[in-house]
Structures are given as C-alpha cells and as structure tokens.
Amino acid sequence: MTFPRRLIEGYEDFRARRLPAEQSRYRELAERGQSPEIMVIGCCDSRVSPEVIFNAKPGELFVVRNVANLVPPYAPDSAYHGVSAALEFAVGVLRVKHIVVLGHAQCGGVRAFAEGITPVSPSDFIGRWMSLLAPAAERLGGRDAQRPAEYLRRLEQASIVNALENLRTFPRLRKLIERGAVACHGAYFGVATGELSVLDPQSGEFQPIDMTMATRS
Ligand SMILES: [Zn+2]
C-alpha cells in the first residue's frame, strides 16, 4: 500500500503555495505554542471542514470533530472521553473564549438516528454514540406530520441546542460561562447552499449570519 497519491499532490501544493506565505507564522506558532481563542466542535463529515468554512489560518481554531458534532454530558467515570478531553484542554489550558458547535445539513449521523438506529451490541459504537441525540429528538416530539427533510433539519438543529446544554454540565466550563469568560454558540452549515446560520439565543432560531456582525464586534 502506498501513501495516497491525492495526499502527496495536496501536500506538494501546500508546500509550493501556502507554506511559503505562512512559514513565519508556523515558526512563530512552533516557538510560542498555540493560543487559539476559538474552539469548534464539528462533524467528521468531509464536506464540513471548519478551517475551510471559516477560512482559518494555522493556530486560529482548536477543532474537535466527531460523528454528528455531539457533546456528551459531563461523566467523570473510567470510560475514554475524547470530546471531554479536548474540551478540558481548550478551556483549562488554552483558555479559549468562544466554543462553537457547528452542525450541518444532510448529516449522516443524524439521519441514521432518525431512521431508527439503536445500539445493538457493546461494539456498536455508532448506535451508542448517536443515542446522545435522544434528548433532542424527545424535545421535537413526533415526526409523523412533518416532511422527512424538514424533520431532519429540525433534529440537526435541536441537536446543536442539546450539545450547548451539555457543555454547561462541565463544572469548570459552566463557571466560566456564568462569569462571561467563555461564550458558547450554535452554528449550522447548509452544505448545498454554503449558507451559515447562527443560533439566536433570544428566539432559539437559527438565523442566516448577518455579515454586519463582524464590523460591530
Ligand atoms: Zn454530520
């Protein structure tokens, strides 16, 4: 098995174009270490790369991706908690100021849950992982009267709200949120349109991003 040709070509392109432009930035980051102000919790989906969507430079985003951009609730037990470990590092060591849960349209994980996937065995990692969606689905109630695509969009967005609530179950993070040191945000990427919506905490609705927000903050 050879290393994938696509990756070799991609790296060649990176080395020829992007690296020369960002070499000093990489050197500085290597010497000083990273200090990103923003953490993004995104989906593994290959169409939804946070660095691409937010046009991020090296060192700007601390990203953890998992199936369906879920956040498990705080559970100090002996299991292996990858998302919780990343969260602990982002909050406790990097001291990020913002945490963004980035969901997206046509999420395969959310669709799998909606189509009735349930954990069938201890090694059914997807089924067990996706059961984290159950509170969001309960909140939405029945799906009978809704068109399937509309239901999936609502479930994808309810899951983001649920993930934001689970973030508050981490005691240290909760204190920082209450103190105003960390702000949590929900965002939703429309894969086909490229449109980004942001959760409005007042209305609880996802609104297309207001491009004037950048000049106001
Ligand atoms: Zn997804």
CSV table of C-alpha atoms and ligand atoms in Angstrom, one decimal:
chain,number,residue,atom,x,y,z
A,1,MET,CA,0.0,0.0,0.0
A,2,THR,CA,1.4,3.3,-1.0
A,3,PHE,CA,0.6,6.6,0.7
A,4,PRO,CA,-2.5,8.1,-1.1
A,5,ARG,CA,-1.4,9.9,-4.2
A,6,ARG,CA,-4.1,12.6,-3.6
A,7,LEU,CA,-2.4,13.4,-0.3
A,8,ILE,CA,1.1,13.6,-1.8
A,9,GLU,CA,-0.3,16.0,-4.5
A,10,GLY,CA,-2.1,18.1,-2.0
A,11,TYR,CA,0.9,18.3,0.2
A,12,GLU,CA,3.1,19.4,-2.8
A,13,ASP,CA,0.6,22.1,-3.5
A,14,PHE,CA,0.6,23.2,0.2
A,15,ARG,CA,4.4,23.3,0.2
A,16,ALA,CA,4.6,25.3,-3.0
A,17,ARG,CA,1.9,27.9,-2.3
A,18,ARG,CA,0.6,28.1,1.2
A,19,LEU,CA,3.7,27.2,3.2
A,20,PRO,CA,5.9,30.0,1.8
A,21,ALA,CA,3.2,32.5,2.6
A,22,GLU,CA,2.7,31.2,6.1
A,23,GLN,CA,6.2,29.9,7.0
A,24,SER,CA,6.9,32.7,9.5
A,25,ARG,CA,3.5,32.1,11.1
A,26,TYR,CA,4.2,28.4,11.5
A,27,ARG,CA,7.7,29.2,13.0
A,28,GLU,CA,6.2,31.6,15.5
A,29,LEU,CA,3.5,29.1,16.5
A,30,ALA,CA,6.1,26.4,17.0
A,31,GLU,CA,8.2,28.7,19.2
A,32,ARG,CA,5.4,30.3,21.2
A,33,GLY,CA,2.9,27.5,21.1
A,34,GLN,CA,-0.7,27.7,20.0
A,35,SER,CA,-3.2,30.1,21.6
A,36,PRO,CA,-6.4,29.9,19.6
A,37,GLU,CA,-9.3,31.9,21.0
A,38,ILE,CA,-12.0,29.7,19.4
A,39,MET,CA,-12.9,26.1,19.7
A,40,VAL,CA,-15.1,24.5,17.1
A,41,ILE,CA,-16.9,21.2,17.7
A,42,GLY,CA,-17.8,19.9,14.3
A,43,CYS,CA,-18.9,16.8,12.5
A,44,CYS,CA,-16.5,14.3,10.8
A,45,ASP,CA,-18.3,14.9,7.6
A,46,SER,CA,-15.8,15.6,4.8
A,47,ARG,CA,-17.9,18.4,3.4
A,48,VAL,CA,-17.9,20.4,6.6
A,49,SER,CA,-14.4,21.4,7.4
A,50,PRO,CA,-14.4,24.3,10.0
A,51,GLU,CA,-11.0,25.5,8.7
A,52,VAL,CA,-12.4,25.8,5.2
A,53,ILE,CA,-15.7,27.4,6.1
A,54,PHE,CA,-14.2,30.0,8.4
A,55,ASN,CA,-11.1,30.5,6.2
A,56,ALA,CA,-8.9,29.8,9.2
A,57,LYS,CA,-5.1,30.2,9.4
A,58,PRO,CA,-2.9,27.8,11.3
A,59,GLY,CA,-3.3,28.3,15.0
A,60,GLU,CA,-6.6,30.1,14.9
A,61,LEU,CA,-9.1,27.3,15.6
A,62,PHE,CA,-9.0,24.5,18.1
A,63,VAL,CA,-11.1,21.8,16.4
A,64,VAL,CA,-12.6,18.6,17.6
A,65,ARG,CA,-14.7,16.6,15.2
A,66,ASN,CA,-16.9,13.6,15.9
A,67,VAL,CA,-19.8,11.9,14.2
A,68,ALA,CA,-22.7,14.4,14.2
A,69,ASN,CA,-20.9,17.1,16.2
A,70,LEU,CA,-22.2,15.8,19.6
A,71,VAL,CA,-21.1,16.8,23.1
A,72,PRO,CA,-21.6,14.1,25.7
A,73,PRO,CA,-22.7,15.3,29.1
A,74,TYR,CA,-20.1,15.5,31.9
A,75,ALA,CA,-19.3,12.0,33.1
A,76,PRO,CA,-16.3,11.6,35.4
A,77,ASP,CA,-16.1,7.8,35.0
A,78,SER,CA,-13.4,5.4,33.7
A,79,ALA,CA,-14.5,5.4,30.1
A,80,TYR,CA,-12.5,7.1,27.4
A,81,HIS,CA,-13.8,10.6,26.7
A,82,GLY,CA,-12.2,12.1,23.6
A,83,VAL,CA,-14.5,15.1,23.3
A,84,SER,CA,-14.4,15.8,27.0
A,85,ALA,CA,-10.6,15.7,27.0
A,86,ALA,CA,-10.4,18.2,24.1
A,87,LEU,CA,-12.9,20.4,25.9
A,88,GLU,CA,-10.9,20.2,29.1
A,89,PHE,CA,-7.7,21.2,27.3
A,90,ALA,CA,-9.4,24.0,25.3
A,91,VAL,CA,-11.0,25.5,28.4
A,92,GLY,CA,-8.4,24.8,31.1
A,93,VAL,CA,-5.1,25.1,29.2
A,94,LEU,CA,-5.7,27.1,26.1
A,95,ARG,CA,-8.4,29.3,27.8
A,96,VAL,CA,-10.5,29.7,24.6
A,97,LYS,CA,-13.0,32.5,24.7
A,98,HIS,CA,-15.6,31.0,22.3
A,99,ILE,CA,-16.9,27.5,21.8
A,100,VAL,CA,-18.9,26.9,18.5
A,101,VAL,CA,-20.9,23.8,18.0
A,102,LEU,CA,-21.1,23.6,14.2
A,103,GLY,CA,-23.8,21.4,12.8
A,104,HIS,CA,-24.8,20.9,9.2
A,105,ALA,CA,-27.4,19.9,6.7
A,106,GLN,CA,-27.6,16.3,5.4
A,107,CYS,CA,-25.8,14.9,8.5
A,108,GLY,CA,-25.5,11.1,8.0
A,109,GLY,CA,-25.3,10.6,11.8
A,110,VAL,CA,-28.5,12.4,12.5
A,111,ARG,CA,-30.2,10.6,9.6
A,112,ALA,CA,-29.1,7.3,11.0
A,113,PHE,CA,-30.6,8.1,14.3
A,114,ALA,CA,-33.8,9.3,12.8
A,115,GLU,CA,-34.1,6.1,10.8
A,116,GLY,CA,-34.1,4.1,13.9
A,117,ILE,CA,-30.5,3.1,14.6
A,118,THR,CA,-30.2,1.9,18.1
A,119,PRO,CA,-27.3,0.4,19.9
A,120,VAL,CA,-27.4,-3.4,19.3
A,121,SER,CA,-24.2,-4.5,21.0
A,122,PRO,CA,-21.4,-3.2,23.1
A,123,SER,CA,-19.3,-2.8,20.0
A,124,ASP,CA,-21.9,-0.9,18.1
A,125,PHE,CA,-20.1,2.4,18.5
A,126,ILE,CA,-22.3,4.4,16.2
A,127,GLY,CA,-25.6,3.3,17.7
A,128,ARG,CA,-24.4,4.1,21.2
A,129,TRP,CA,-22.8,7.4,20.2
A,130,MET,CA,-25.9,8.5,18.4
A,131,SER,CA,-28.1,7.7,21.4
A,132,LEU,CA,-26.8,11.1,22.6
A,133,LEU,CA,-29.3,12.5,20.2
A,134,ALA,CA,-32.3,11.1,22.1
A,135,PRO,CA,-32.9,14.2,24.3
A,136,ALA,CA,-33.0,16.4,21.1
A,137,ALA,CA,-35.4,14.0,19.4
A,138,GLU,CA,-37.7,13.9,22.5
A,139,ARG,CA,-37.8,17.7,22.5
A,140,LEU,CA,-39.1,17.7,18.9
A,141,GLY,CA,-41.8,15.2,19.7
A,142,GLY,CA,-43.4,13.1,17.0
A,143,ARG,CA,-42.3,13.4,13.4
A,144,ASP,CA,-45.4,12.0,11.7
A,145,ALA,CA,-46.8,15.2,10.5
A,146,GLN,CA,-43.5,16.5,9.2
A,147,ARG,CA,-41.8,16.0,5.9
A,148,PRO,CA,-38.7,13.9,6.4
A,149,ALA,CA,-36.3,16.5,5.2
A,150,GLU,CA,-37.8,19.2,7.4
A,151,TYR,CA,-37.7,16.8,10.4
A,152,LEU,CA,-34.0,16.1,9.8
A,153,ARG,CA,-33.2,19.8,9.6
A,154,ARG,CA,-35.1,20.4,12.9
A,155,LEU,CA,-33.3,17.4,14.5
A,156,GLU,CA,-29.9,18.6,13.3
A,157,GLN,CA,-30.6,22.0,14.8
A,158,ALA,CA,-32.1,20.6,18.1
A,159,SER,CA,-29.1,18.5,18.5
A,160,ILE,CA,-26.9,21.6,18.4
A,161,VAL,CA,-29.0,23.2,21.2
A,162,ASN,CA,-28.7,20.0,23.2
A,163,ALA,CA,-24.9,20.0,22.7
A,164,LEU,CA,-24.8,23.5,24.0
A,165,GLU,CA,-26.8,22.4,27.1
A,166,ASN,CA,-24.4,19.5,27.6
A,167,LEU,CA,-21.4,21.9,27.6
A,168,ARG,CA,-22.9,23.5,30.7
A,169,THR,CA,-22.8,20.2,32.5
A,170,PHE,CA,-19.0,20.6,32.7
A,171,PRO,CA,-18.5,22.3,36.1
A,172,ARG,CA,-15.4,24.4,35.2
A,173,LEU,CA,-16.9,25.5,31.9
A,174,ARG,CA,-20.2,26.3,33.4
A,175,LYS,CA,-18.5,28.7,35.9
A,176,LEU,CA,-16.6,30.4,33.0
A,177,ILE,CA,-19.8,30.8,31.0
A,178,GLU,CA,-21.6,32.3,34.0
A,179,ARG,CA,-18.6,34.7,34.6
A,180,GLY,CA,-18.8,35.8,30.9
A,181,ALA,CA,-15.2,34.4,30.3
A,182,VAL,CA,-16.4,31.9,27.7
A,183,ALA,CA,-19.3,32.2,25.2
A,184,CYS,CA,-20.9,29.2,23.5
A,185,HIS,CA,-22.5,29.5,20.1
A,186,GLY,CA,-24.5,27.2,17.8
A,187,ALA,CA,-24.0,27.4,14.0
A,188,TYR,CA,-25.5,25.4,11.1
A,189,PHE,CA,-23.9,25.0,7.7
A,190,GLY,CA,-26.1,24.4,4.6
A,191,VAL,CA,-23.9,22.1,2.5
A,192,ALA,CA,-25.6,22.7,-0.8
A,193,THR,CA,-26.0,26.5,-0.4
A,194,GLY,CA,-22.9,27.2,1.6
A,195,GLU,CA,-25.1,29.3,3.9
A,196,LEU,CA,-24.1,29.6,7.5
A,197,SER,CA,-26.8,30.2,10.2
A,198,VAL,CA,-26.2,31.1,13.8
A,199,LEU,CA,-28.4,30.3,16.8
A,200,ASP,CA,-30.1,33.4,18.1
A,201,PRO,CA,-30.3,32.7,21.9
A,202,GLN,CA,-33.3,35.0,22.3
A,203,SER,CA,-35.6,33.4,19.7
A,204,GLY,CA,-34.0,29.9,19.8
A,205,GLU,CA,-34.0,30.0,16.0
A,206,PHE,CA,-31.1,29.7,13.5
A,207,GLN,CA,-30.7,32.9,11.5
A,208,PRO,CA,-28.6,33.4,8.4
A,209,ILE,CA,-25.4,35.0,9.5
A,210,ASP,CA,-25.5,38.8,9.5
A,211,MET,CA,-22.5,40.0,7.6
A,212,THR,CA,-22.5,43.3,9.5
A,213,MET,CA,-21.8,41.4,12.7
A,214,ALA,CA,-18.1,41.4,12.0
A,215,THR,CA,-17.9,45.1,11.8
A,216,ARG,CA,-20.0,45.5,15.0
A,217,SER,CA,-17.9,43.3,17.2
B,1,ZN,ZN,-22.6,15.2,10.2
